[in-house]
Coordinates of C-alpha atoms in Angstrom, one line a residue:
M321 CA 16.8 20.1 -18.1
G322 CA 14.7 17.7 -20.2
R323 CA 12.6 15.0 -18.7
N324 CA 14.6 12.2 -20.1
A325 CA 17.8 13.8 -18.8
R326 CA 16.3 14.0 -15.3
K327 CA 15.3 10.4 -15.4
R328 CA 17.8 8.0 -13.8
S329 CA 18.0 4.4 -15.0
K330 CA 16.5 1.7 -12.9
T331 CA 18.7 -0.3 -10.7
T332 CA 18.5 -4.0 -10.4
G333 CA 19.2 -6.2 -7.4
G334 CA 19.7 -9.8 -6.5
K335 CA 16.9 -12.2 -5.8
V336 CA 15.2 -11.9 -2.4
I337 CA 16.3 -14.7 -0.1
A338 CA 13.2 -16.7 0.7
A339 CA 13.6 -17.1 4.4
A340 CA 11.7 -15.4 7.2
A341 CA 13.5 -14.7 10.4
A342 CA 12.5 -16.5 13.6
L343 CA 13.9 -14.8 16.7
T344 CA 15.3 -16.5 19.8
L345 CA 15.3 -14.3 22.8
G346 CA 17.9 -14.5 25.6
A347 CA 18.3 -12.6 28.8
G348 CA 18.3 -8.9 27.8
G349 CA 17.4 -9.9 24.3
L350 CA 15.1 -8.4 21.8
V351 CA 11.5 -7.5 22.3
V352 CA 9.1 -8.9 19.6
V353 CA 6.0 -6.9 19.4
N354 CA 2.7 -7.6 17.7
V355 CA 0.8 -4.3 17.3
Y356 CA -1.6 -5.4 14.6
A357 CA -5.1 -6.6 15.3
S358 CA -8.2 -6.9 13.1
A359 CA -10.0 -3.6 12.8
H360 CA -13.2 -5.6 13.0
E361 CA -12.2 -7.1 16.3
T362 CA -10.8 -4.0 18.0
G363 CA -12.8 -1.2 16.6
G364 CA -9.8 0.2 14.9
N365 CA -7.6 0.5 18.0
K366 CA -4.2 -0.9 18.0
V367 CA -3.7 -3.8 20.4
K368 CA -0.1 -4.2 21.6
R369 CA 1.3 -7.5 22.8
S370 CA 4.9 -8.2 23.6
S371 CA 7.0 -11.3 24.2
Q372 CA 10.2 -11.2 26.1
G373 CA 12.0 -13.8 28.2
G374 CA 14.7 -16.3 28.7
T375 CA 13.7 -19.0 26.2
G376 CA 11.9 -17.0 23.5
Q377 CA 10.1 -20.1 22.3
A378 CA 7.0 -18.1 21.2
A379 CA 9.1 -15.7 19.2
A380 CA 11.2 -18.5 17.7
S381 CA 8.1 -20.1 16.1
E382 CA 6.9 -16.9 14.4
A383 CA 8.2 -14.9 11.5
S384 CA 8.9 -11.3 12.3
T385 CA 9.0 -7.9 10.5
I386 CA 10.3 -4.4 11.3
D387 CA 8.0 -1.7 12.7
C388 CA 9.3 1.8 12.4
P389 CA 7.4 5.1 13.1
D390 CA 6.2 6.8 9.9
V391 CA 8.1 10.1 9.9
G392 CA 6.3 11.5 6.9
S393 CA 2.9 11.2 8.4
R394 CA 4.1 13.3 11.4
L395 CA 5.2 16.3 9.3
Q396 CA 2.6 19.1 9.6
Q397 CA 4.4 21.8 7.6
V398 CA 7.2 21.5 5.0
P399 CA 8.2 24.8 3.3
D400 CA 8.4 24.6 -0.5
Q401 CA 12.2 25.4 -0.3
A402 CA 12.8 22.3 1.8
R403 CA 10.4 20.0 0.0
A404 CA 12.9 18.3 -2.4
E405 CA 15.4 17.5 0.4
V406 CA 12.7 16.3 2.8
D407 CA 11.2 14.0 0.1
K408 CA 14.7 12.6 -0.6
Q409 CA 15.4 11.9 3.0
L410 CA 11.9 10.4 3.6
A411 CA 12.6 8.0 0.7
L412 CA 15.9 7.1 2.2
L413 CA 14.2 6.1 5.4
D414 CA 12.0 3.7 3.4
S415 CA 15.1 2.2 1.7
Q416 CA 16.8 1.7 5.1
I417 CA 13.8 -0.2 6.4
S418 CA 13.6 -2.3 3.2
E419 CA 17.3 -3.2 3.5
A420 CA 17.1 -4.0 7.1
Y421 CA 14.1 -6.3 6.5
Q422 CA 15.9 -8.1 3.8
R423 CA 18.9 -8.6 6.2
L424 CA 16.4 -9.9 8.8
Q425 CA 15.0 -12.4 6.3
S426 CA 18.5 -13.7 5.4
S427 CA 19.8 -14.0 8.9
T428 CA 17.6 -16.7 10.4
R429 CA 20.5 -19.0 11.3
A430 CA 22.6 -16.2 12.8
I431 CA 19.7 -15.0 14.9
R432 CA 19.0 -18.5 16.1
Q433 CA 22.7 -18.9 17.2
D434 CA 23.0 -15.5 18.8
S435 CA 20.1 -13.8 20.5
N436 CA 21.8 -10.4 20.2
F437 CA 22.6 -10.7 16.5
A438 CA 19.4 -8.9 15.3
N439 CA 19.9 -6.1 17.7
N440 CA 23.6 -5.6 17.1
A441 CA 23.7 -6.3 13.4
I442 CA 20.3 -5.1 12.1
M443 CA 18.3 -3.0 14.5
G444 CA 21.1 -1.0 16.1
P445 CA 22.6 0.1 12.7
L446 CA 19.1 0.9 11.4
K447 CA 18.5 3.2 14.4
D448 CA 21.8 5.0 13.8
K449 CA 21.0 5.5 10.1
R450 CA 17.5 6.8 11.0
V451 CA 18.9 9.2 13.6
A452 CA 21.2 10.8 10.9
T453 CA 18.4 10.9 8.3
I454 CA 15.8 12.4 10.6
D455 CA 18.4 15.0 11.7
R456 CA 18.8 16.0 8.0
I457 CA 15.1 16.4 7.7
T458 CA 14.9 18.6 10.8
I459 CA 17.8 20.7 9.5
A460 CA 16.3 21.1 6.0
I461 CA 13.0 22.4 7.4
G462 CA 14.7 24.5 10.1
R463 CA 16.8 26.4 7.5
V464 CA 13.6 28.0 6.0
G465 CA 10.9 27.6 8.6
D466 CA 10.1 26.5 12.1
R467 CA 12.3 23.6 13.1
P468 CA 10.1 20.5 13.9
Q469 CA 10.3 19.2 17.4
G470 CA 10.3 15.6 18.6
L471 CA 11.2 13.9 15.3
E472 CA 14.3 12.3 16.9
S473 CA 12.0 10.1 19.0
L474 CA 10.9 8.4 15.8
A475 CA 14.3 6.9 15.1
V476 CA 13.8 3.7 17.1
C477 CA 12.3 0.7 15.3
T478 CA 11.1 -2.6 16.8
L479 CA 10.8 -6.2 15.7
R480 CA 7.3 -7.5 15.7
V481 CA 5.5 -10.7 15.0
S482 CA 4.2 -10.6 11.4
G483 CA 1.6 -13.3 11.6
N484 CA 3.3 -15.0 8.7
Q485 CA 4.5 -17.9 10.7
S486 CA 4.5 -21.0 8.6
D487 CA 1.8 -22.8 10.7
A488 CA -0.7 -19.9 10.3
D489 CA -3.0 -22.2 8.4
N490 CA -2.9 -24.9 11.1
N491 CA -0.5 -27.1 9.2
Q492 CA 2.1 -27.0 11.9
S493 CA 2.7 -30.8 11.7
G494 CA 3.6 -30.5 8.1
Q495 CA 6.0 -27.7 8.9
E496 CA 7.7 -29.7 11.6
Q497 CA 8.0 -32.7 9.4
G498 CA 9.6 -30.5 6.7
Q499 CA 12.0 -29.0 9.1
E500 CA 13.0 -32.4 10.4
Q501 CA 13.6 -33.7 6.9
G502 CA 15.6 -30.6 6.1
Q503 CA 17.7 -31.0 9.2
E504 CA 18.4 -34.6 8.3
N505 CA 19.6 -33.5 4.9
G506 CA 21.9 -30.9 6.5
Q507 CA 19.6 -28.0 5.7
G508 CA 18.4 -25.3 8.1
A509 CA 14.7 -25.0 9.0
E510 CA 14.5 -21.8 7.0
Q511 CA 14.4 -23.9 3.9
G512 CA 10.6 -24.2 4.0
N513 CA 7.6 -25.4 5.8
G514 CA 7.4 -28.9 4.5
Q515 CA 5.2 -28.0 1.5
G516 CA 7.7 -26.3 -0.8
Q517 CA 7.2 -22.8 0.5
P518 CA 9.6 -20.4 2.2
A519 CA 9.2 -20.3 5.9
G520 CA 7.5 -16.9 5.9
G521 CA 4.8 -17.9 3.4
G522 CA 4.3 -16.8 -0.2
Q523 CA 6.6 -17.1 -3.2
A524 CA 9.3 -14.7 -1.7
G525 CA 9.1 -15.7 1.9
N526 CA 7.2 -12.6 3.1
G527 CA 3.6 -13.6 2.8
P528 CA 0.8 -14.0 2.4
V529 CA -0.3 -17.0 4.4
A530 CA -3.5 -18.9 4.6
A531 CA -4.6 -16.9 7.6
D532 CA -4.7 -13.8 5.4
F533 CA -7.7 -15.2 3.5
V534 CA -11.4 -15.8 4.4
D535 CA -14.3 -17.4 2.5
I536 CA -16.5 -14.4 1.5
T537 CA -19.6 -16.4 1.9
T538 CA -19.0 -16.6 5.7
V539 CA -18.8 -12.8 6.0
R540 CA -21.9 -10.9 7.1
P541 CA -23.1 -7.9 5.1
N542 CA -21.4 -4.8 6.5
V543 CA -21.9 -2.0 4.0
T544 CA -23.7 1.1 5.1
V545 CA -24.6 4.3 3.1
P546 CA -25.0 7.8 4.5
R547 CA -28.5 9.3 4.8
E548 CA -29.2 11.7 1.8
S549 CA -30.6 15.1 2.4
Q550 CA -32.9 16.9 0.0
E551 CA -29.9 18.9 -1.2
A552 CA -27.8 15.8 -2.0
S553 CA -26.0 15.6 -5.3
R554 CA -27.1 12.3 -6.7
G555 CA -25.5 12.1 -10.2
A556 CA -22.4 10.2 -11.3
F557 CA -19.8 10.7 -14.0
T558 CA -17.8 7.7 -15.4
T559 CA -14.5 8.0 -17.2
R560 CA -13.2 5.0 -19.2
C561 CA -9.4 4.6 -19.2
G562 CA -8.8 0.9 -19.8
V563 CA -7.1 -1.7 -17.7
N564 CA -3.5 -0.9 -18.3
E565 CA -3.3 -2.7 -21.7
N566 CA -0.2 -0.7 -22.3
K567 CA 1.6 -2.5 -19.5
L568 CA 2.8 0.8 -17.9
Y569 CA 4.5 -0.2 -14.7
N570 CA 7.0 1.3 -12.4
S571 CA 7.9 1.3 -8.7
D572 CA 7.9 5.1 -8.3
N573 CA 5.4 7.3 -6.4
V574 CA 5.4 10.8 -7.7
I575 CA 3.1 12.0 -4.9
V576 CA 5.0 10.7 -1.9
A577 CA 8.5 10.5 -3.3
P578 CA 8.9 12.8 -6.3
G579 CA 12.3 12.7 -8.0
V580 CA 13.2 9.4 -6.3
D581 CA 13.7 6.2 -8.3
N582 CA 11.8 3.2 -6.7
G583 CA 10.1 5.5 -4.2
A584 CA 7.3 3.1 -3.7
H585 CA 9.3 -0.1 -3.2
H586 CA 6.5 -1.9 -5.0
T587 CA 5.2 -1.9 -8.6
H588 CA 2.2 0.2 -9.7
D589 CA -0.4 -0.2 -12.5
Y590 CA -1.1 3.0 -14.4
V591 CA -4.1 4.1 -16.4
G592 CA -5.0 7.5 -17.7
N593 CA -1.9 9.7 -18.0
Q594 CA 1.1 7.9 -19.5
A595 CA 3.7 10.4 -18.3
N596 CA 3.6 9.3 -14.7
D597 CA 7.0 8.4 -13.1
A598 CA 9.0 9.8 -10.2
F599 CA 10.2 12.7 -12.3
A600 CA 6.9 13.9 -13.8
D601 CA 5.9 17.5 -12.9
N602 CA 2.6 19.3 -13.7
D603 CA 3.9 20.3 -17.1
D604 CA 4.6 16.7 -17.9
F605 CA 1.1 15.7 -16.8
A606 CA -0.5 18.5 -18.8
G607 CA 1.4 17.4 -21.9
G608 CA 1.1 13.7 -21.4
E609 CA -0.9 11.2 -23.4
T610 CA -3.9 9.5 -21.9
T611 CA -5.6 6.2 -22.2
C612 CA -9.0 7.7 -21.3
Q613 CA -11.6 7.6 -24.0
N614 CA -12.5 11.2 -23.2
Q615 CA -9.2 13.1 -24.0
G616 CA -10.2 15.8 -21.6
D617 CA -9.3 13.5 -18.8
K618 CA -5.5 13.3 -18.5
S619 CA -5.7 12.3 -14.9
S620 CA -3.3 9.7 -13.5
Y621 CA -4.9 6.7 -11.7
Y622 CA -2.5 4.2 -10.2
W623 CA -2.5 1.4 -7.7
P624 CA -0.2 -1.5 -6.5
V625 CA -0.3 -4.4 -8.8
L626 CA -1.9 -7.7 -7.8
R627 CA 0.3 -10.8 -8.3
L628 CA -0.5 -14.5 -8.5
Q629 CA 2.3 -16.3 -6.5
D630 CA 2.6 -19.1 -9.0
G631 CA 6.4 -19.1 -9.4
T632 CA 6.4 -16.8 -12.5
E633 CA 9.5 -14.6 -12.9
E634 CA 8.1 -11.3 -14.2
F635 CA 10.2 -8.5 -15.9
D636 CA 11.0 -7.1 -12.4
A637 CA 11.9 -10.4 -10.8
E638 CA 15.4 -9.2 -9.9
Q639 CA 14.6 -5.5 -9.7
Q640 CA 14.1 -3.3 -6.7
G641 CA 10.4 -2.8 -6.2
G642 CA 9.9 -6.3 -7.6
G643 CA 11.4 -9.6 -6.7
A644 CA 14.4 -8.1 -5.1
E645 CA 12.1 -6.6 -2.5
G646 CA 9.8 -9.5 -2.0
N647 CA 7.2 -8.7 -4.7
A648 CA 7.1 -11.9 -6.7
G649 CA 4.9 -13.7 -9.0
Q650 CA 2.7 -13.1 -12.1
I651 CA 1.3 -9.6 -12.4
L652 CA -2.5 -9.8 -12.9
T653 CA -4.2 -7.4 -15.2
A654 CA -7.7 -6.4 -14.1
S655 CA -10.5 -7.7 -16.3
E656 CA -12.4 -4.5 -15.6
V657 CA -11.6 -1.1 -14.2
T658 CA -14.4 1.3 -13.3
L659 CA -13.6 4.9 -12.5
E660 CA -16.7 6.7 -11.3
Y661 CA -17.2 10.1 -9.7
V662 CA -20.2 10.4 -7.4
G663 CA -21.8 13.2 -5.4
N664 CA -22.3 14.1 -1.8
A665 CA -25.1 13.0 0.5
S666 CA -25.5 16.4 2.1
G667 CA -25.2 18.9 -0.7
K668 CA -23.7 20.0 -4.0
V669 CA -20.1 19.5 -5.1
V670 CA -17.6 21.9 -6.4
A671 CA -14.8 21.4 -9.0
M672 CA -11.6 19.8 -8.0
P673 CA -8.5 22.0 -8.6
K674 CA -6.2 20.9 -11.4
F675 CA -3.3 18.8 -10.3
L676 CA -5.0 17.9 -7.0
R677 CA -3.3 14.9 -5.5
I678 CA -5.1 12.3 -3.4
I679 CA -3.9 9.1 -1.7
T680 CA -6.5 6.8 -0.2
G681 CA -5.5 4.0 2.1
D682 CA -2.1 3.4 3.7
A683 CA 0.6 1.3 2.1
K684 CA 2.1 0.9 5.6
A685 CA -1.1 0.2 7.5
F686 CA 0.2 -3.2 8.8
T687 CA 2.8 -1.3 10.9
N688 CA 1.2 2.1 11.1
G689 CA -2.2 0.9 12.3
T690 CA -5.6 1.3 10.9
A691 CA -6.1 5.1 11.2
N692 CA -5.6 5.7 7.4
A693 CA -6.4 2.2 6.2
N694 CA -9.1 2.1 3.5
A695 CA -8.7 -1.2 1.8
A696 CA -11.9 -2.9 0.6
W697 CA -11.8 -6.4 -0.8
S698 CA -14.8 -8.4 -2.0
C699 CA -16.3 -10.6 -4.7
T700 CA -18.8 -10.0 -7.4
G701 CA -22.2 -10.9 -6.1
F702 CA -21.1 -10.2 -2.5
E703 CA -20.2 -6.5 -2.6
D704 CA -22.5 -5.8 0.3
R705 CA -19.7 -7.2 2.4
Q706 CA -16.3 -5.6 2.3
L707 CA -13.0 -6.9 3.9
T708 CA -10.3 -4.6 5.2
D709 CA -7.8 -7.0 6.7
K710 CA -8.4 -10.2 4.8
Y711 CA -8.3 -11.3 1.2
P712 CA -11.6 -12.9 0.1
V713 CA -11.9 -16.4 -1.3
C714 CA -14.6 -16.1 -3.9
P715 CA -17.0 -18.9 -4.8
E716 CA -17.1 -20.4 -8.3
G717 CA -18.5 -17.9 -10.9
S718 CA -17.5 -14.9 -8.7
S719 CA -14.6 -12.6 -9.4
L720 CA -12.3 -10.7 -7.0
V721 CA -13.0 -7.0 -6.5
R722 CA -10.8 -4.2 -5.1
T723 CA -12.6 -1.0 -4.3
S724 CA -11.0 2.3 -3.4
K725 CA -13.2 5.3 -2.3
F726 CA -11.1 8.5 -2.3
Q727 CA -11.5 11.4 0.0
S728 CA -14.3 13.7 -1.1
C729 CA -13.7 16.9 0.9
W730 CA -11.1 19.5 0.0
D731 CA -9.7 22.3 2.1
G732 CA -10.4 24.8 -0.7
Q733 CA -6.7 25.9 -1.0
N734 CA -4.1 23.3 -1.5
I735 CA -3.4 20.6 -4.1
D736 CA -1.2 18.7 -1.7
S737 CA 0.1 18.8 1.9
A738 CA 3.1 18.0 3.9
N739 CA 1.8 14.5 4.8
H740 CA -0.2 14.2 1.6
R741 CA -3.4 13.8 3.6
A742 CA -4.2 17.0 5.5
H743 CA -5.6 18.9 2.4
V744 CA -8.4 16.4 1.8
A745 CA -10.7 14.5 4.1
F746 CA -13.6 12.0 4.1
A747 CA -17.1 13.2 4.6
D748 CA -19.0 12.0 7.7
P749 CA -20.0 8.4 6.9
N750 CA -23.5 8.9 8.3
T751 CA -24.5 12.3 7.0
G752 CA -22.0 13.1 4.2
V753 CA -21.1 16.4 5.8
C754 CA -17.5 17.6 5.2
P755 CA -15.3 18.8 8.1
S756 CA -15.4 22.5 8.9
G757 CA -13.6 24.5 6.4
F758 CA -13.7 21.8 3.7
K759 CA -15.8 21.7 0.5
A760 CA -17.4 18.7 -1.1
I761 CA -15.8 17.6 -4.4
P762 CA -16.7 14.7 -6.7
Q763 CA -15.7 11.4 -5.0
L764 CA -13.6 9.0 -7.1
V765 CA -14.7 5.4 -6.6
Q766 CA -12.2 3.1 -8.2
R767 CA -13.3 -0.6 -8.7
L768 CA -11.0 -3.2 -10.0
V769 CA -12.2 -6.7 -11.0
Y770 CA -9.9 -9.7 -11.4
D771 CA -10.6 -13.2 -12.8
V772 CA -8.4 -15.3 -10.5
D773 CA -8.9 -18.8 -9.2
P774 CA -9.6 -19.1 -5.5
P775 CA -6.5 -20.1 -3.6
S776 CA -6.3 -23.4 -1.8
L777 CA -5.9 -22.7 1.9
S778 CA -5.7 -26.3 3.1
D779 CA -2.3 -26.9 1.4
N780 CA -0.9 -23.3 1.7
G781 CA -1.7 -22.4 -1.9
Q782 CA 0.2 -25.4 -3.4
S783 CA -2.6 -26.7 -5.7
S784 CA -4.0 -23.2 -6.3
P785 CA -1.6 -20.4 -5.5
F786 CA -2.2 -17.4 -3.3
Y787 CA -2.6 -13.9 -4.8
A788 CA -1.3 -10.8 -3.0
V789 CA -1.1 -7.0 -3.4
D790 CA 2.4 -5.5 -3.9
G791 CA 3.8 -3.6 -1.0
F792 CA 6.7 -2.4 1.0
P793 CA 8.7 -5.6 1.9
E794 CA 8.2 -5.2 5.7
Q795 CA 4.4 -5.0 5.2
V796 CA 4.4 -8.7 4.3
H797 CA 1.7 -8.4 1.7
K798 CA -1.1 -7.8 4.2
P799 CA -4.4 -6.9 2.5
I800 CA -4.9 -3.9 4.8
T801 CA -2.1 -2.2 3.0
D802 CA -4.0 -1.8 -0.3
H803 CA -4.3 1.8 -1.5
G804 CA -4.9 4.0 -4.5
D805 CA -3.3 7.2 -5.9
F806 CA -4.8 9.9 -8.1
V807 CA -3.6 13.1 -9.7
N808 CA -6.4 15.3 -11.2
V809 CA -5.6 16.4 -14.8
F810 CA -9.1 17.0 -16.1
D811 CA -9.4 20.0 -18.3
E812 CA -11.5 22.8 -16.9
Q813 CA -14.4 22.3 -19.3
L814 CA -14.8 18.6 -18.7
M815 CA -14.4 19.1 -14.9
N816 CA -17.2 21.6 -15.0
E817 CA -19.4 19.2 -17.0
M818 CA -18.7 16.5 -14.4
V819 CA -19.8 18.8 -11.6
Q820 CA -23.0 19.9 -13.4
C821 CA -23.8 16.3 -14.2
I822 CA -23.4 15.2 -10.6
N823 CA -25.2 18.2 -9.1
T824 CA -28.2 17.7 -11.4
G825 CA -28.6 14.0 -10.7
R826 CA -27.7 12.7 -14.1
Q827 CA -25.6 9.7 -15.2
C828 CA -22.8 10.8 -17.5
Q829 CA -19.6 9.7 -19.2

């Protein structure tokens, strides 16, 4: 079947309702859980706090999101014969969460009137759907391999505080005034925060908020580098592939959700290989065109777009993955994209296998926790300080920088794995040594620079709008969810040239 025949047309959806849910808890009501804490404050450990009681005043004042266990990350082995069905069902789990979150956003008034509404109308049905979907995953794997155990326990989701409460920037009085004015006019409090914004913050009502930003000049330098041994590979190879001048965007993710339209639920920028969509296979990549100057590099480099929440309605304003799932505003094109491959602090590197797939960071890190988070936000002139869980506010003359450092150790056998992580690993941050059984490969360091005005925090981005990374809707645009994706399609000759360049300490391109 031809590639175009396999491709399904994109679906469009209605506009996201710009209202964040605030929960009222009654006797026997819902539990609202906050399991997110700054990695810098907790050492990377989750801190769990819960609120439950008769009045639910704390919960009622805060926007909430949906926290579901990530089934895909728990899969250790998926036989090839079951892969397509498992991918389909995993993508369905993501869609179910997205739909439930949108229902949560649009049900503020009903939840306020009935403390059991969210449980009965949203969370209960979501659990039932997840039970059936997880069962299909278990059956698909069990038909051709060992039936996975314990997946059924992952069906239950919880409501949790998102941190996107409208007074997150200490403008609570403005919010209360806005709510009072709205109520006088016969409008619900979900109309906004008194400053023209949806209650959950941001253009689409699901973030970010002022508390997600920090002045980079107040951050202490925190970057460390591993100690280099005498055998270290000190060279670097740079490939130049543009900044997505071709405007190639889609909300697919061929690594995590192959064959599934809108598998990412957010929009990606693409440079390098131009054949990348949900239905691309290795033959498509091998035959695809590339934006890279060196035509021997047909690799695919992609990342979630960055948007300026200035009210712009982009091409995807009413599409799934775009505005219909809370990803709203003007898509910003990076002013500079640097793709550099560097060596290993402890020894030489070996060639990457063709079609190796690597994901760095975690698009669901806000609900999953920080274990796989690898976001790094900074500003030009301040890159000795990197932020994981905050967006930087850059001073005048400084530009925003997103950096993704990909895993640089490979298991020597596989180009992918069941959870898309186990086949690669990070080297030890102090010594550069790879885990036992892994080989050092060139490390891709992706650096994106954006010329964007600093947002105004004192007025919730009204005079100078917030920017935010695209993401799954329930991740509420938290900076910790930034991530990058890579499919290696270097030809063998150029890959060998890269390895030789790095191992001999040269700077090449």
